[in-house]
């Protein structure tokens, strides 16, 4: 199975390594996140208990980490995007959606893969850092023939291209109605 990859940022081309089943993805630029911070102190009176509760709203820094690539996954397949096992320990960031699913309709030149994160501490992540990983799986719409092909040949090949030559879906998180079935 060939996955066409358009490297949008130099140094972000994924590679298949011999150890492990997932494919690493890299940061396309330097990212700086600030730790959670508290806003103004609030007081809330509880008339029944004749007490006052004090609290602060905590604000987390949210960001989209650009992974520097756009990809075309074959029909009948989808990609699962997850943090590397060391990501939280090293950087104190968490993927906000718990896991990302990228289907094969997200395949235009400007449909750049990104990882949504929140920060739990101050951190700077340098460009080119392996931050997350992905794997390819059959989608729920896979045909019988796509399932048979997957069964007999699950070898993944990454093919670098100059253009994906597909319509853009509208960017990360757009959820375009054009692709919805009614």
mmCIF file of C-alpha atoms in Angstrom:
data_model
loop_
_atom_site.group_PDB
_atom_site.id
_atom_site.type_symbol
_atom_site.label_atom_id
_atom_site.label_comp_id
_atom_site.label_asym_id
_atom_site.label_seq_id
_atom_site.Cartn_x
_atom_site.Cartn_y
_atom_site.Cartn_z
ATOM 1 C CA UNK A 1 0.000 0.000 0.000
ATOM 2 C CA UNK A 2 1.407 3.377 -1.028
ATOM 3 C CA UNK A 3 0.809 6.544 0.955
ATOM 4 C CA UNK A 4 1.555 9.681 -1.046
ATOM 5 C CA UNK A 5 3.238 12.351 1.081
ATOM 6 C CA UNK A 6 3.704 16.014 0.290
ATOM 7 C CA UNK A 7 6.426 17.392 2.570
ATOM 8 C CA UNK A 8 5.269 20.959 3.277
ATOM 9 C CA UNK A 9 8.121 21.758 5.717
ATOM 10 C CA UNK A 10 11.672 20.573 5.221
ATOM 11 C CA UNK A 11 12.685 17.825 7.641
ATOM 12 C CA UNK A 12 9.156 16.542 8.230
ATOM 13 C CA UNK A 13 9.138 13.572 5.826
ATOM 14 C CA UNK A 14 8.126 10.519 7.888
ATOM 15 C CA UNK A 15 10.211 7.351 7.704
ATOM 16 C CA UNK A 16 9.273 3.766 8.376
ATOM 17 C CA UNK A 17 11.620 2.386 11.024
ATOM 18 C CA UNK A 18 12.294 -1.294 11.623
ATOM 19 C CA UNK A 19 11.453 -1.160 15.339
ATOM 20 C CA UNK A 20 7.752 -0.603 16.032
ATOM 21 C CA UNK A 21 4.591 -0.522 13.957
ATOM 22 C CA UNK A 22 3.868 3.214 14.010
ATOM 23 C CA UNK A 23 5.313 5.981 11.814
ATOM 24 C CA UNK A 24 6.735 9.072 13.552
ATOM 25 C CA UNK A 25 5.744 12.620 12.624
ATOM 26 C CA UNK A 26 7.774 15.747 13.381
ATOM 27 C CA UNK A 27 7.148 19.362 14.369
ATOM 28 C CA UNK A 28 7.316 21.745 11.397
ATOM 29 C CA UNK A 29 8.512 24.705 13.494
ATOM 30 C CA UNK A 30 9.492 25.674 17.046
ATOM 31 C CA UNK A 31 6.569 25.766 19.495
ATOM 32 C CA UNK A 32 6.434 27.479 22.878
ATOM 33 C CA UNK A 33 3.638 26.700 25.301
ATOM 34 C CA UNK A 34 2.967 28.334 28.667
ATOM 35 C CA UNK A 35 1.853 26.384 31.690
ATOM 36 C CA UNK A 36 -1.707 26.658 32.941
ATOM 37 C CA UNK A 37 -2.370 29.910 34.713
ATOM 38 C CA UNK A 38 -5.109 31.007 37.044
ATOM 39 C CA UNK A 39 -7.337 33.981 36.463
ATOM 40 C CA UNK A 40 -8.883 36.226 39.092
ATOM 41 C CA UNK A 41 -9.828 34.830 42.483
ATOM 42 C CA UNK A 42 -13.591 34.291 42.730
ATOM 43 C CA UNK A 43 -15.771 33.973 45.768
ATOM 44 C CA UNK A 44 -18.966 31.983 45.824
ATOM 45 C CA UNK A 45 -21.247 32.200 48.846
ATOM 46 C CA UNK A 46 -23.235 29.189 49.928
ATOM 47 C CA UNK A 47 -26.197 30.588 51.877
ATOM 48 C CA UNK A 48 -27.355 27.185 53.145
ATOM 49 C CA UNK A 49 -24.042 26.420 54.839
ATOM 50 C CA UNK A 50 -23.186 30.049 55.587
ATOM 51 C CA UNK A 51 -19.770 29.650 53.968
ATOM 52 C CA UNK A 52 -17.708 31.142 51.186
ATOM 53 C CA UNK A 53 -15.836 29.105 48.597
ATOM 54 C CA UNK A 54 -12.787 30.598 46.880
ATOM 55 C CA UNK A 55 -11.624 29.392 43.490
ATOM 56 C CA UNK A 56 -9.769 30.437 40.348
ATOM 57 C CA UNK A 57 -10.547 29.597 36.750
ATOM 58 C CA UNK A 58 -7.558 27.784 35.266
ATOM 59 C CA UNK A 59 -6.648 28.456 31.651
ATOM 60 C CA UNK A 60 -4.635 25.928 29.633
ATOM 61 C CA UNK A 61 -2.593 26.918 26.593
ATOM 62 C CA UNK A 62 -3.993 25.250 23.496
ATOM 63 C CA UNK A 63 -2.253 24.926 20.152
ATOM 64 C CA UNK A 64 -2.148 23.071 16.872
ATOM 65 C CA UNK A 65 1.249 21.559 16.170
ATOM 66 C CA UNK A 66 1.884 21.629 12.422
ATOM 67 C CA UNK A 67 3.355 18.274 11.372
ATOM 68 C CA UNK A 68 4.636 19.611 8.054
ATOM 69 C CA UNK A 69 3.001 17.046 5.772
ATOM 70 C CA UNK A 70 -0.136 16.474 3.737
ATOM 71 C CA UNK A 71 -0.934 12.893 2.738
ATOM 72 C CA UNK A 72 -3.129 10.882 0.451
ATOM 73 C CA UNK A 73 -4.192 7.648 2.084
ATOM 74 C CA UNK A 74 -5.592 4.982 -0.283
ATOM 75 C CA UNK A 75 -9.366 4.529 -0.526
ATOM 76 C CA UNK A 76 -10.757 2.256 2.174
ATOM 77 C CA UNK A 77 -8.156 3.269 4.773
ATOM 78 C CA UNK A 78 -7.745 5.869 7.503
ATOM 79 C CA UNK A 79 -4.920 7.021 9.765
ATOM 80 C CA UNK A 80 -4.849 7.019 13.559
ATOM 81 C CA UNK A 81 -2.721 9.806 15.057
ATOM 82 C CA UNK A 82 -1.489 9.511 18.654
ATOM 83 C CA UNK A 83 1.288 11.031 20.778
ATOM 84 C CA UNK A 84 4.519 9.095 21.137
ATOM 85 C CA UNK A 85 4.814 7.342 24.491
ATOM 86 C CA UNK A 86 7.458 9.866 25.630
ATOM 87 C CA UNK A 87 5.609 13.033 24.538
ATOM 88 C CA UNK A 88 3.970 13.865 27.880
ATOM 89 C CA UNK A 89 7.055 12.983 29.936
ATOM 90 C CA UNK A 90 9.383 15.096 27.786
ATOM 91 C CA UNK A 91 7.129 18.046 26.957
ATOM 92 C CA UNK A 92 4.122 18.058 29.296
ATOM 93 C CA UNK A 93 1.623 18.305 26.449
ATOM 94 C CA UNK A 94 -1.446 16.160 25.842
ATOM 95 C CA UNK A 95 -3.365 15.562 22.627
ATOM 96 C CA UNK A 96 -6.742 17.162 23.174
ATOM 97 C CA UNK A 97 -8.895 14.756 21.185
ATOM 98 C CA UNK A 98 -7.257 11.714 22.814
ATOM 99 C CA UNK A 99 -6.639 10.381 19.303
ATOM 100 C CA UNK A 100 -6.898 11.855 15.848
ATOM 101 C CA UNK A 101 -8.560 10.139 12.922
ATOM 102 C CA UNK A 102 -7.651 11.266 9.406
ATOM 103 C CA UNK A 103 -9.732 9.756 6.651
ATOM 104 C CA UNK A 104 -8.735 9.508 3.018
ATOM 105 C CA UNK A 105 -10.813 12.550 1.966
ATOM 106 C CA UNK A 106 -8.350 14.817 3.835
ATOM 107 C CA UNK A 107 -5.846 14.672 0.975
ATOM 108 C CA UNK A 108 -5.349 18.088 -0.640
ATOM 109 C CA UNK A 109 -2.064 19.957 -0.862
ATOM 110 C CA UNK A 110 -3.198 22.318 1.919
ATOM 111 C CA UNK A 111 -4.741 19.639 4.155
ATOM 112 C CA UNK A 112 -1.751 19.697 6.489
ATOM 113 C CA UNK A 113 -1.717 17.202 9.335
ATOM 114 C CA UNK A 114 -1.746 18.804 12.782
ATOM 115 C CA UNK A 115 -1.849 17.637 16.376
ATOM 116 C CA UNK A 116 -4.121 19.576 18.791
ATOM 117 C CA UNK A 117 -2.509 19.859 22.237
ATOM 118 C CA UNK A 118 -2.797 21.524 25.643
ATOM 119 C CA UNK A 119 0.209 22.324 27.800
ATOM 120 C CA UNK A 120 0.620 21.418 31.462
ATOM 121 C CA UNK A 121 3.918 23.292 31.917
ATOM 122 C CA UNK A 122 6.130 25.875 30.195
ATOM 123 C CA UNK A 123 7.959 24.229 27.322
ATOM 124 C CA UNK A 124 9.620 24.963 23.999
ATOM 125 C CA UNK A 125 9.576 22.165 21.438
ATOM 126 C CA UNK A 126 12.177 22.558 18.681
ATOM 127 C CA UNK A 127 11.470 22.124 14.983
ATOM 128 C CA UNK A 128 12.019 18.565 13.786
ATOM 129 C CA UNK A 129 11.076 16.936 17.105
ATOM 130 C CA UNK A 130 9.315 13.557 16.762
ATOM 131 C CA UNK A 131 6.121 14.408 18.652
ATOM 132 C CA UNK A 132 3.467 11.949 17.512
ATOM 133 C CA UNK A 133 2.948 8.878 15.375
ATOM 134 C CA UNK A 134 0.376 7.358 13.063
ATOM 135 C CA UNK A 135 -0.702 4.028 11.672
ATOM 136 C CA UNK A 136 -2.981 3.014 8.828
ATOM 137 C CA UNK A 137 -6.103 0.887 9.338
ATOM 138 C CA UNK A 138 -9.048 -0.218 7.252
ATOM 139 C CA UNK A 139 -11.961 2.195 7.420
ATOM 140 C CA UNK A 140 -15.535 1.133 8.102
ATOM 141 C CA UNK A 141 -16.317 1.857 4.424
ATOM 142 C CA UNK A 142 -13.619 -0.479 3.082
ATOM 143 C CA UNK A 143 -14.854 -2.766 0.322
ATOM 144 C CA UNK A 144 -14.448 -6.540 0.426
ATOM 145 C CA UNK A 145 -11.622 -6.251 -2.123
ATOM 146 C CA UNK A 146 -9.807 -3.624 -0.024
ATOM 147 C CA UNK A 147 -10.116 -5.891 3.010
ATOM 148 C CA UNK A 148 -8.722 -8.876 1.093
ATOM 149 C CA UNK A 149 -5.843 -6.768 -0.233
ATOM 150 C CA UNK A 150 -5.085 -5.591 3.328
ATOM 151 C CA UNK A 151 -5.176 -9.158 4.606
ATOM 152 C CA UNK A 152 -2.612 -10.400 2.102
ATOM 153 C CA UNK A 153 -0.350 -7.353 1.895
ATOM 154 C CA UNK A 154 -0.227 -4.886 4.764
ATOM 155 C CA UNK A 155 3.208 -3.519 3.779
ATOM 156 C CA UNK A 156 3.167 0.274 3.866
ATOM 157 C CA UNK A 157 5.297 2.315 1.462
ATOM 158 C CA UNK A 158 5.753 6.079 1.808
ATOM 159 C CA UNK A 159 6.015 7.870 -1.539
ATOM 160 C CA UNK A 160 7.237 11.493 -1.556
ATOM 161 C CA UNK A 161 5.402 13.571 -4.182
ATOM 162 C CA UNK A 162 5.535 17.174 -5.432
ATOM 163 C CA UNK A 163 1.743 17.508 -5.435
ATOM 164 C CA UNK A 164 -1.197 15.427 -4.253
ATOM 165 C CA UNK A 165 -3.370 16.769 -7.104
ATOM 166 C CA UNK A 166 -6.554 16.528 -5.023
ATOM 167 C CA UNK A 167 -9.129 19.075 -3.906
ATOM 168 C CA UNK A 168 -8.436 20.578 -0.475
ATOM 169 C CA UNK A 169 -10.962 19.633 2.152
ATOM 170 C CA UNK A 170 -10.643 23.004 3.841
ATOM 171 C CA UNK A 171 -7.936 22.481 6.422
ATOM 172 C CA UNK A 172 -7.689 20.939 9.846
ATOM 173 C CA UNK A 173 -10.930 20.672 11.813
ATOM 174 C CA UNK A 174 -13.260 22.027 9.131
ATOM 175 C CA UNK A 175 -15.683 19.103 9.030
ATOM 176 C CA UNK A 176 -17.011 20.233 5.662
ATOM 177 C CA UNK A 177 -20.696 19.487 4.979
ATOM 178 C CA UNK A 178 -19.715 18.598 1.440
ATOM 179 C CA UNK A 179 -18.512 15.202 2.668
ATOM 180 C CA UNK A 180 -21.496 14.404 4.865
ATOM 181 C CA UNK A 181 -24.144 11.913 3.848
ATOM 182 C CA UNK A 182 -27.729 12.810 4.615
#
